[in-house]
Coordinates of C-alpha atoms in Angstrom, one line a residue:
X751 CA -14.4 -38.2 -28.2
X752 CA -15.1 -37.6 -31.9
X753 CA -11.7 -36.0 -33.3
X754 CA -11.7 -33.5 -35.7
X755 CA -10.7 -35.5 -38.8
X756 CA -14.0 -37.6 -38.4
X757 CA -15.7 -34.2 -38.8
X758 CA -13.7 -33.8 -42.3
X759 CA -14.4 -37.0 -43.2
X760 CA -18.2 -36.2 -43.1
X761 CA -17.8 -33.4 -44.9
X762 CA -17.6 -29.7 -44.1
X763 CA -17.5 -27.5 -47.0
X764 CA -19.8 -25.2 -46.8
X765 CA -20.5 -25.8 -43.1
X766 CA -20.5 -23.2 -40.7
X767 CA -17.9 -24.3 -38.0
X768 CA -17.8 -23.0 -34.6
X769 CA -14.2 -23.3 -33.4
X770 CA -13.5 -22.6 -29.1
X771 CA -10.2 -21.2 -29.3
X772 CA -8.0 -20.2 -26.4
X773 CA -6.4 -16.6 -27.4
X774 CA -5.8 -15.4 -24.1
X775 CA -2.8 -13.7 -25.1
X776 CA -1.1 -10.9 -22.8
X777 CA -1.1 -7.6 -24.3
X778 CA 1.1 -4.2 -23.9
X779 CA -2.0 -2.2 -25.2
X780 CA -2.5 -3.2 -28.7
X781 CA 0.5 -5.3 -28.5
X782 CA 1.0 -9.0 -28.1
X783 CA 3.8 -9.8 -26.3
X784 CA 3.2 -13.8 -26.6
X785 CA 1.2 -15.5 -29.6
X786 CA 1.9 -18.9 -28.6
X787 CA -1.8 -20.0 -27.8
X788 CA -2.9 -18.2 -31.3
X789 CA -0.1 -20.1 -32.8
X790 CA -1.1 -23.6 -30.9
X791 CA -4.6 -23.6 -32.1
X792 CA -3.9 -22.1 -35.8
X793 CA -3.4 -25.4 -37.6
X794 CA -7.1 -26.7 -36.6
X795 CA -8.4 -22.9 -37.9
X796 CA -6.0 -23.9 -41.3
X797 CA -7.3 -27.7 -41.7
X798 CA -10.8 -26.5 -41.7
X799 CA -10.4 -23.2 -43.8
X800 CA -8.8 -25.7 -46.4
X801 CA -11.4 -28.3 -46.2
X802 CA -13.9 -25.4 -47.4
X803 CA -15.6 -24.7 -43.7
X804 CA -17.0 -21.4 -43.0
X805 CA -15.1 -20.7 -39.7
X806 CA -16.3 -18.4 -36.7
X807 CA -13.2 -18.5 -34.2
X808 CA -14.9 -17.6 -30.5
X809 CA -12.6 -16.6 -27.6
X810 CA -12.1 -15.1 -24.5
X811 CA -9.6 -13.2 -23.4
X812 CA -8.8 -11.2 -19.9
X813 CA -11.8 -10.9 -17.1
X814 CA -14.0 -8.0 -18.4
X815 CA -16.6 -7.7 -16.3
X816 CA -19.7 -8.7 -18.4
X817 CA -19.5 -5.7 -20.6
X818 CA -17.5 -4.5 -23.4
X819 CA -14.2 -3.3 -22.6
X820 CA -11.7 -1.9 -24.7
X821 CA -8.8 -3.1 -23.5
X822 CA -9.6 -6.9 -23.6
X823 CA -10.8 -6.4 -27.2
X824 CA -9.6 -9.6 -29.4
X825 CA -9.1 -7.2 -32.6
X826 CA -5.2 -7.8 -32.2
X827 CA -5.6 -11.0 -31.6
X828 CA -7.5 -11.3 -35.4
X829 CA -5.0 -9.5 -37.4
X830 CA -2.2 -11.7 -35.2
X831 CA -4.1 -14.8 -36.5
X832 CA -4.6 -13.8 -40.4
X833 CA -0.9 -13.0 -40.2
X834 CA -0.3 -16.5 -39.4
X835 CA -2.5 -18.2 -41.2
X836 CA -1.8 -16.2 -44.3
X837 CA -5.4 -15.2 -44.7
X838 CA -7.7 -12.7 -44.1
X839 CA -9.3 -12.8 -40.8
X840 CA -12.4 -10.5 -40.4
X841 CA -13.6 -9.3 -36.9
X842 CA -17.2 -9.0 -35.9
X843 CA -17.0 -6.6 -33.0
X844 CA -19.5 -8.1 -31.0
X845 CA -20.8 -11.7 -29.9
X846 CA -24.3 -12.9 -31.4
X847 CA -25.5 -9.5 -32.1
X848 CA -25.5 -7.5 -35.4
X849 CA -22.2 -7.6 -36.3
X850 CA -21.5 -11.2 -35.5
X851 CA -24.4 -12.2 -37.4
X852 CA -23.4 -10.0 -40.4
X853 CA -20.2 -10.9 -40.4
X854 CA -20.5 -14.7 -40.5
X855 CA -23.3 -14.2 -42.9
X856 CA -20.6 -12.5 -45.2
X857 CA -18.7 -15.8 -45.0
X858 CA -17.7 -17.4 -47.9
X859 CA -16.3 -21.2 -48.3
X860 CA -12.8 -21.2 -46.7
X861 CA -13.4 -18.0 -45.4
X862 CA -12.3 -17.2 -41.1
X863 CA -13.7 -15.0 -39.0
X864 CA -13.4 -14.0 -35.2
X865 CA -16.3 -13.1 -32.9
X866 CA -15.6 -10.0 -29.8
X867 CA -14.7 -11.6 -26.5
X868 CA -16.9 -13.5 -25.7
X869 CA -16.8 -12.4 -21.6
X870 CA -18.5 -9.0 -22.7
X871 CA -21.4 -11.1 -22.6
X872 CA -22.3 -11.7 -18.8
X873 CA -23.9 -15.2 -20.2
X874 CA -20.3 -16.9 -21.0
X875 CA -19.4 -17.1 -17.1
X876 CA -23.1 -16.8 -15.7
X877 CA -23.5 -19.8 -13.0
X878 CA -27.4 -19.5 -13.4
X879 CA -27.7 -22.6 -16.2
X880 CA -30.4 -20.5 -17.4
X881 CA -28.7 -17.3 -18.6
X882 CA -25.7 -19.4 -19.9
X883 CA -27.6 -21.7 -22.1
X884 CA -29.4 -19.0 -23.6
X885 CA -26.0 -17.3 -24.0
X886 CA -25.1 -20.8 -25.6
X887 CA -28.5 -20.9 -27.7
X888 CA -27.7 -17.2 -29.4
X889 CA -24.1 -19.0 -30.3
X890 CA -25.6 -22.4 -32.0
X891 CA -27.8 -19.7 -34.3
X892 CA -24.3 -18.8 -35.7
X893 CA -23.2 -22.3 -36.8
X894 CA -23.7 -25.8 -37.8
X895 CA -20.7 -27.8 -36.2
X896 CA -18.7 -27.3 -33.0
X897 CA -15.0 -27.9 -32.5
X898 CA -13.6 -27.5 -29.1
X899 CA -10.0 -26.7 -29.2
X900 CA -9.8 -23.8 -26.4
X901 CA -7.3 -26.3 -23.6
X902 CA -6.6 -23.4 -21.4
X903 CA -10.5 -22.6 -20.9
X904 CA -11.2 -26.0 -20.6
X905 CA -11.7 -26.2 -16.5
X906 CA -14.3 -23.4 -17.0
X907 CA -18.0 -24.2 -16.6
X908 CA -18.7 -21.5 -19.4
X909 CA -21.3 -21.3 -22.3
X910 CA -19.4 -21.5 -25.3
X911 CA -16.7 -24.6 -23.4
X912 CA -19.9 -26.7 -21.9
X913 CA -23.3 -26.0 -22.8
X914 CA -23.0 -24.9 -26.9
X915 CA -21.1 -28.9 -27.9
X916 CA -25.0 -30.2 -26.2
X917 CA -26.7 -27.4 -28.8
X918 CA -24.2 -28.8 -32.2
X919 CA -22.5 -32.1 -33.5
X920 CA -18.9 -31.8 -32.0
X921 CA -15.7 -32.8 -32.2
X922 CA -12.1 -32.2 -30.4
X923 CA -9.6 -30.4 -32.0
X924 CA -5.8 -31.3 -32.9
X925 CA -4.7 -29.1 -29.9
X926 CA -6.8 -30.6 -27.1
X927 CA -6.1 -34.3 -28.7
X928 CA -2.3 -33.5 -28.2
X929 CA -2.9 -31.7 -24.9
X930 CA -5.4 -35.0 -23.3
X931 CA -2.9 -37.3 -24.9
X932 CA 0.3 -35.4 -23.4
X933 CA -1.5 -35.8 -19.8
X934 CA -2.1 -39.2 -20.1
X935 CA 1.1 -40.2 -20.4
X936 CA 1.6 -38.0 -17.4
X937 CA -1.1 -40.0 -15.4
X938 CA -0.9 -43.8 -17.1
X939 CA 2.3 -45.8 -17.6
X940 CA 4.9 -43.0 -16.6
X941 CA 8.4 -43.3 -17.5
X942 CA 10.7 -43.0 -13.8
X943 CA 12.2 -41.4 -12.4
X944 CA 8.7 -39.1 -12.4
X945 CA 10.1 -35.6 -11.3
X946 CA 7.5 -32.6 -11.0
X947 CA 8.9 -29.0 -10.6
X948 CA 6.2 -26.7 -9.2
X949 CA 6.4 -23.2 -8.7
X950 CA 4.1 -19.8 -9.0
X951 CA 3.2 -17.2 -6.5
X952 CA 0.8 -20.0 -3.8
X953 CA 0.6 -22.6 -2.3
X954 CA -3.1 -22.8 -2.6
X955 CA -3.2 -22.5 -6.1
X956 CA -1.1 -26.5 -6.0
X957 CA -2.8 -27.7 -3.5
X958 CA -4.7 -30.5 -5.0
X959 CA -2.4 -31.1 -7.8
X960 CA 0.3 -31.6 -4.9
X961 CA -1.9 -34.1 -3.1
X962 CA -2.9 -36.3 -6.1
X963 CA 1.3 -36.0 -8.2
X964 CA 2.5 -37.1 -4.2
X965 CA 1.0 -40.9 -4.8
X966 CA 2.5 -40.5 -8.6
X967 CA 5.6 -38.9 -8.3
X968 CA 9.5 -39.7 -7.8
X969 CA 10.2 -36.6 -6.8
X970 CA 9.0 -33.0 -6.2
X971 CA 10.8 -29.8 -6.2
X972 CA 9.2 -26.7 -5.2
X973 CA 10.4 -23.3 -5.7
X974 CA 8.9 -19.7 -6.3
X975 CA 7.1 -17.6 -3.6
X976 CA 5.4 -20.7 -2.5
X977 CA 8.6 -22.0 -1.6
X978 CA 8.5 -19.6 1.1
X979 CA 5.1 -21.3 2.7
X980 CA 7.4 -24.3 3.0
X981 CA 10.3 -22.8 4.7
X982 CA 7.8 -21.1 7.3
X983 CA 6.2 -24.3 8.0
X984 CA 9.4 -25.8 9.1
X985 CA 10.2 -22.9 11.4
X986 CA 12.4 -20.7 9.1
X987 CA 12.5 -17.4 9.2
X988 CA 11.4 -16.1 5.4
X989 CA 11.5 -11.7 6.4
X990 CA 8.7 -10.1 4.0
X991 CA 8.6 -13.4 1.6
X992 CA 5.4 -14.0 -0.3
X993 CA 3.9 -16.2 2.7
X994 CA 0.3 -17.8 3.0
X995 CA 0.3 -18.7 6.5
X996 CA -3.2 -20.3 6.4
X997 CA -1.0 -22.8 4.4
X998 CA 2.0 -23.7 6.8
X999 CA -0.2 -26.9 8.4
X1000 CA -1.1 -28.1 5.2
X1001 CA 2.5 -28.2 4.0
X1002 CA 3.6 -30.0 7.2
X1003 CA 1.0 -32.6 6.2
X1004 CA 3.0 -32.8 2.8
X1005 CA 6.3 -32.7 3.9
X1006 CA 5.2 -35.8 6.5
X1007 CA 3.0 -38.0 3.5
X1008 CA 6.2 -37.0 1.2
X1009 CA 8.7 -38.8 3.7
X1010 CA 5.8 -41.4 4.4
X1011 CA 5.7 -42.7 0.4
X1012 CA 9.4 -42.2 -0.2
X1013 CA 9.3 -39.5 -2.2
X1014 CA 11.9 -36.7 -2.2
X1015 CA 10.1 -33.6 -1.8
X1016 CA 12.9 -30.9 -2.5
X1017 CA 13.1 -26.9 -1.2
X1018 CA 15.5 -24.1 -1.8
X1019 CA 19.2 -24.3 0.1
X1020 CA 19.7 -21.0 -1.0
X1021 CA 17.9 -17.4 -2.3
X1022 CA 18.1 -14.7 -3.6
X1023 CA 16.6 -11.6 -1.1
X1024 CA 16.2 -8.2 -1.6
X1025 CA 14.6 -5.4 0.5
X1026 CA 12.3 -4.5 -2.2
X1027 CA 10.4 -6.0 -4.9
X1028 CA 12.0 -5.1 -8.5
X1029 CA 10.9 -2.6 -10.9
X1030 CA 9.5 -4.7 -13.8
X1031 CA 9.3 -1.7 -16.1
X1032 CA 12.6 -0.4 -16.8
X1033 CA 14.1 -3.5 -15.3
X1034 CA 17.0 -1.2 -13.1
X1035 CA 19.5 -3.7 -11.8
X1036 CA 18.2 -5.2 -8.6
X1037 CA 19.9 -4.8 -4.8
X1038 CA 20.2 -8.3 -3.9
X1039 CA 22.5 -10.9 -1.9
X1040 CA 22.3 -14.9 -1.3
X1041 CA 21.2 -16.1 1.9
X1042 CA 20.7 -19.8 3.0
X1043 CA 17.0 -20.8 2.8
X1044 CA 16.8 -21.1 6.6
X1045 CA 19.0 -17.9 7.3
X1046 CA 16.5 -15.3 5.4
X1047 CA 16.8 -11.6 6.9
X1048 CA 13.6 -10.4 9.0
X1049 CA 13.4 -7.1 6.4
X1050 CA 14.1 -8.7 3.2
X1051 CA 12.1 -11.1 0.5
X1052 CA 13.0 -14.3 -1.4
X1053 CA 12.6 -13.3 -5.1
X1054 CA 14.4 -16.4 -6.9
X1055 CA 16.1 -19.4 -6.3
X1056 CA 20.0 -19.4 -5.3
X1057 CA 22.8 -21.0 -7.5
X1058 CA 23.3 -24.3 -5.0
X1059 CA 19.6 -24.9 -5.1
X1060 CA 20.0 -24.4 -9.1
X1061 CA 22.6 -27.1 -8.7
X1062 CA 20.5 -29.2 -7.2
X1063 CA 17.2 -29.1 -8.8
X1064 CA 19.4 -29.6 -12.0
X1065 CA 20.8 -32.5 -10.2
X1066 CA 17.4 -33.8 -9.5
X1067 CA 15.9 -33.6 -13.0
X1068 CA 19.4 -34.9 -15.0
X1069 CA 18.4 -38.5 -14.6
X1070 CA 14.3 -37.9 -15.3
X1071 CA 12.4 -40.4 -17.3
X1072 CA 9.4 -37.7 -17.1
X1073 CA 9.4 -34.4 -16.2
X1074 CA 6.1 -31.9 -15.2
X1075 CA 7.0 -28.3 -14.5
X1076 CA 4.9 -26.0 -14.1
X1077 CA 5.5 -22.2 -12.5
X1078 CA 8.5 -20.3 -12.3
X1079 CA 11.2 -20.3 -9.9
X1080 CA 11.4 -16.6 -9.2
X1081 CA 10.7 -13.3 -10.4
X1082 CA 11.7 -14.4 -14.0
X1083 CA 10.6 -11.3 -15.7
X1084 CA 13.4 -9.2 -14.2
X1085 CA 16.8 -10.0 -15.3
X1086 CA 18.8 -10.5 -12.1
X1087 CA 15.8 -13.3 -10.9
X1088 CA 15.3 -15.5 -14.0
X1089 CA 18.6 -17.4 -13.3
X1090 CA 16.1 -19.8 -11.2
X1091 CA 13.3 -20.6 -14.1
X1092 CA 16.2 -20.9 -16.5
X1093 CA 18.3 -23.3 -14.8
X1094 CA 15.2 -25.7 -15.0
X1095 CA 14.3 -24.8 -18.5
X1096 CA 17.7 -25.8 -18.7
X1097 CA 17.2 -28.9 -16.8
X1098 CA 14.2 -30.2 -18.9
X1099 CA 16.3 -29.5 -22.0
X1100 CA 19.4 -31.9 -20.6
X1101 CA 17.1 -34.2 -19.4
X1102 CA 16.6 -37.5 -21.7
X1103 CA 12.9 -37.9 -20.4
X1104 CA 9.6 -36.5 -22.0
X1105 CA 9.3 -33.2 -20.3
X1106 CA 6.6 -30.9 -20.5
X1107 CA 5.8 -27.8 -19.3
X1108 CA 2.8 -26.8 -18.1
X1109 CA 1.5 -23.9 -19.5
X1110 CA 0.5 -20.6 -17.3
X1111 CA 3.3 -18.4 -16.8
X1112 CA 6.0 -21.6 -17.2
X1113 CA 5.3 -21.6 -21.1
X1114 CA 5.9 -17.5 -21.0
X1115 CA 8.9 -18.3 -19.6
X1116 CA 10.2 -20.5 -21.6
X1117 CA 9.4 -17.5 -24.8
X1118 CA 10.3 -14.5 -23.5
X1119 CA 13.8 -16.5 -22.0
X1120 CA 15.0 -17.2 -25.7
X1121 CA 14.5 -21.0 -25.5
X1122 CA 13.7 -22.9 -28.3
X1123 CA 10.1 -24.3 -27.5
X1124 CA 10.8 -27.0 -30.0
X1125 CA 13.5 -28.8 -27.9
X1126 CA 10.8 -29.3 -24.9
X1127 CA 8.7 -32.6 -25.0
X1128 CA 5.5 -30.4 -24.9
X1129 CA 4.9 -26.9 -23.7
X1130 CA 0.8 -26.9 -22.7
X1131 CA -1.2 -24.0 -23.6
X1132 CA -3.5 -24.5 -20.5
X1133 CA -1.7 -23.8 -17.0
X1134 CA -4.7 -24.1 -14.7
X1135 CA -6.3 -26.9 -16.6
X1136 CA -3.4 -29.0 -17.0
X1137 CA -3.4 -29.1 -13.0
X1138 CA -6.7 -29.8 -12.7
X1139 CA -6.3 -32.6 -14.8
X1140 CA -3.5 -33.7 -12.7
X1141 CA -5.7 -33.3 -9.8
X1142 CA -8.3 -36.0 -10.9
X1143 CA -10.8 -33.0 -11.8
X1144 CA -13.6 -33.9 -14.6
X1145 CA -12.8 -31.0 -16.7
X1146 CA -16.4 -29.6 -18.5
X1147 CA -15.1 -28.8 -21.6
X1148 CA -13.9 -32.4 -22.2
X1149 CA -16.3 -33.9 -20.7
X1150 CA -18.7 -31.9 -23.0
X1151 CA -16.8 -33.2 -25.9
X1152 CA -17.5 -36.9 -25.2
X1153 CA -20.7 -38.4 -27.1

């Protein structure tokens, strides 16, 4: 995989450079309310800008439906990115049509601009090759060198990840050279104890990174609503708890390979239940008690880990030689159910392993819960790609990016 600095080193003053940036950012309206993927892929934007490139920034961002769509617009996303780049950014507001054209024509030397979201054209996510790779043709017309640094779009068989490196000469960026280089030391000579910390909403959504991390791994902890899957499949009552019941055999087959290989495959003692589900708007203070993790009440729902089970996931990841975590241990964005996700934020920052968290709604976390991203081994800007890495998966847009 040609990095980015061999790119420089031939020369790309003048060039047109396509950069695949990840700037799925969540947005309050016009608002972003987490810039940390803008801010992850911002130095590769910088090094090329400096080296005199002309650079056309492409993203994504949401799942508009083919079409333009105000709401998933990237225009906040371009003043967000001149802010930190310290330059101007100028917007073309759509894809390969007049304005993008126009507007990268308008380029001078140094000069960044970023194209509409790219999903307003049905072509990006078409799974006829056909449509896509003419989708990918219209992009090539708008440069002269590709540099794939989107991680968190990645796993997606989409024009402008897979098919528009084939059309260009390529090269990876910084962020996806850190990102591969942060999984492989999750997947080749890992520091032990290996502890992994899973959590999120499913079961179904782990599944394979479960399988593949249970013939790696020292240990596992699980906690979040797919903790609740768990605690079904062992016969436990879990009330009105998130539950995929189509699930409960697979995590019996788990539980069984866990014990099997020796690893310790952890669940909640305790949680935290409630008979409704909180108001994440004005964030009122929650009704809530702490029930054991087998004693949950027939008419109320886990919504966060309990303080023993904080204990003792703390307990499991003081001693870690590597640490994976990746989805939250509760209902983090309401006060009274972060305590969970914190205490392993916590964890990972007492822990004297490399720890890295895994992107998705973990990295959100870890912002919007006032911790210092800087103290974590690696916080990944690519949730769903990150596990299907861990899963074994050949990911298109690295494979794409190999010569």
């Amino acid at each position: 995989m040609k990095t980015i600095d061999e790119l420089l080193a031939a020369g790309v003053a003048g060039r047109r450079v396509f950069v695949r940036a990840d700037l799925n950012v969540p947005l309050d309206g016009t608002t972003i309310t987490d810039d940390g993927r803008i801010r992850a892929v911002a130095p590769t934007i910088a090094k090329l800008a400096e080296a005199g490139a002309k650079v056309v920034v492409a993203s994504h961002l949401g799942r508009p439906k083919g079409a333009p769509d105000p709401q998933f617009s990237l225009a906040p996303a371009a003043q967000r990115l001149g802010e930190i780049l310290g330059r101007n950014v100028s917007f073309a507001t759509d894809t390969v049509g007049d304005s993008a054209k126009a507007t990268v024509a308008a380029l001078a030397d140094g000069e960044v601009t970023l194209l509409e979201n790219l999903r307003f054209n049905p072509g990006e996510t078409s799974k006829d090759d056909a449509e896509r790779g003419a989708f990918a043709d219209a992009l090539a017309g708008l440069a002269d060198l590709y540099v794939g640094d989107g991680f968190g779009a990645v796993h997606r068989k989409h024009a402008s990840v897979f098919d528009l490196p084939a059309r260009l000469p390529h090269a990876a960026g910084d962020l996806i050279a850190t990102e591969v280089g942060v999984l492989e030391k999750l997947t080749e000579d890992v520091e032990r104890p290996y502890v992994v910390a899973l959590g999120g909403a499913k079961v179904s959504d782990k599944l394979g990174v479960i399988d593949n991390l249970l013939k790696k791994a020292d240990r596992i902890l699980i906690g979040g609503g797919m903790a609740y899957t768990f605690l079904a499949a062992k016969g436990h009552e879990v009330g009105i708890s998130l539950l995929q019941a189509d699930q409960k055999e697979k995590c019996l087959e788990y539980l069984a390979e866990a014990e099997k290989r020796g690893v310790e495959f952890v669940l909640p003692v305790d949680v935290l239940v409630a008979a409704e589900f909180p108001d994440l708007k004005t964030k009122a203070p929650a009704v809530f008690e702490v029930v054991s993790a087998d004693a949950i009440p027939a008419d109320k729902q886990g919504l966060d880990i309990g303080p023993k089970s904080r204990e003792l996931y703390a307990a499991k990841l003081a001693d870690a030689g590597t640490v994976f975590w990746n989805g939250p241990m509760g209902v983090f964005e309401h006060p009274d159910y972060a305590n969970g996700t914190k205490a392993v934020a916590q964890a990972l920052l007492d822990s004297p392993g490399f720890t890295v968290v895994g992107g998705g709604d973990s990295a959100a976390a870890v912002r919007t819960l006032g911790f210092d991203e800087n103290a974590f081994g690696h916080i990944s800007t690519g949730g769903g790609a990150s596990l299907e890495y861990l899963e074994g998966k050949t990911l298109p847009g690295l494979a794409a990016l190999e010569d």
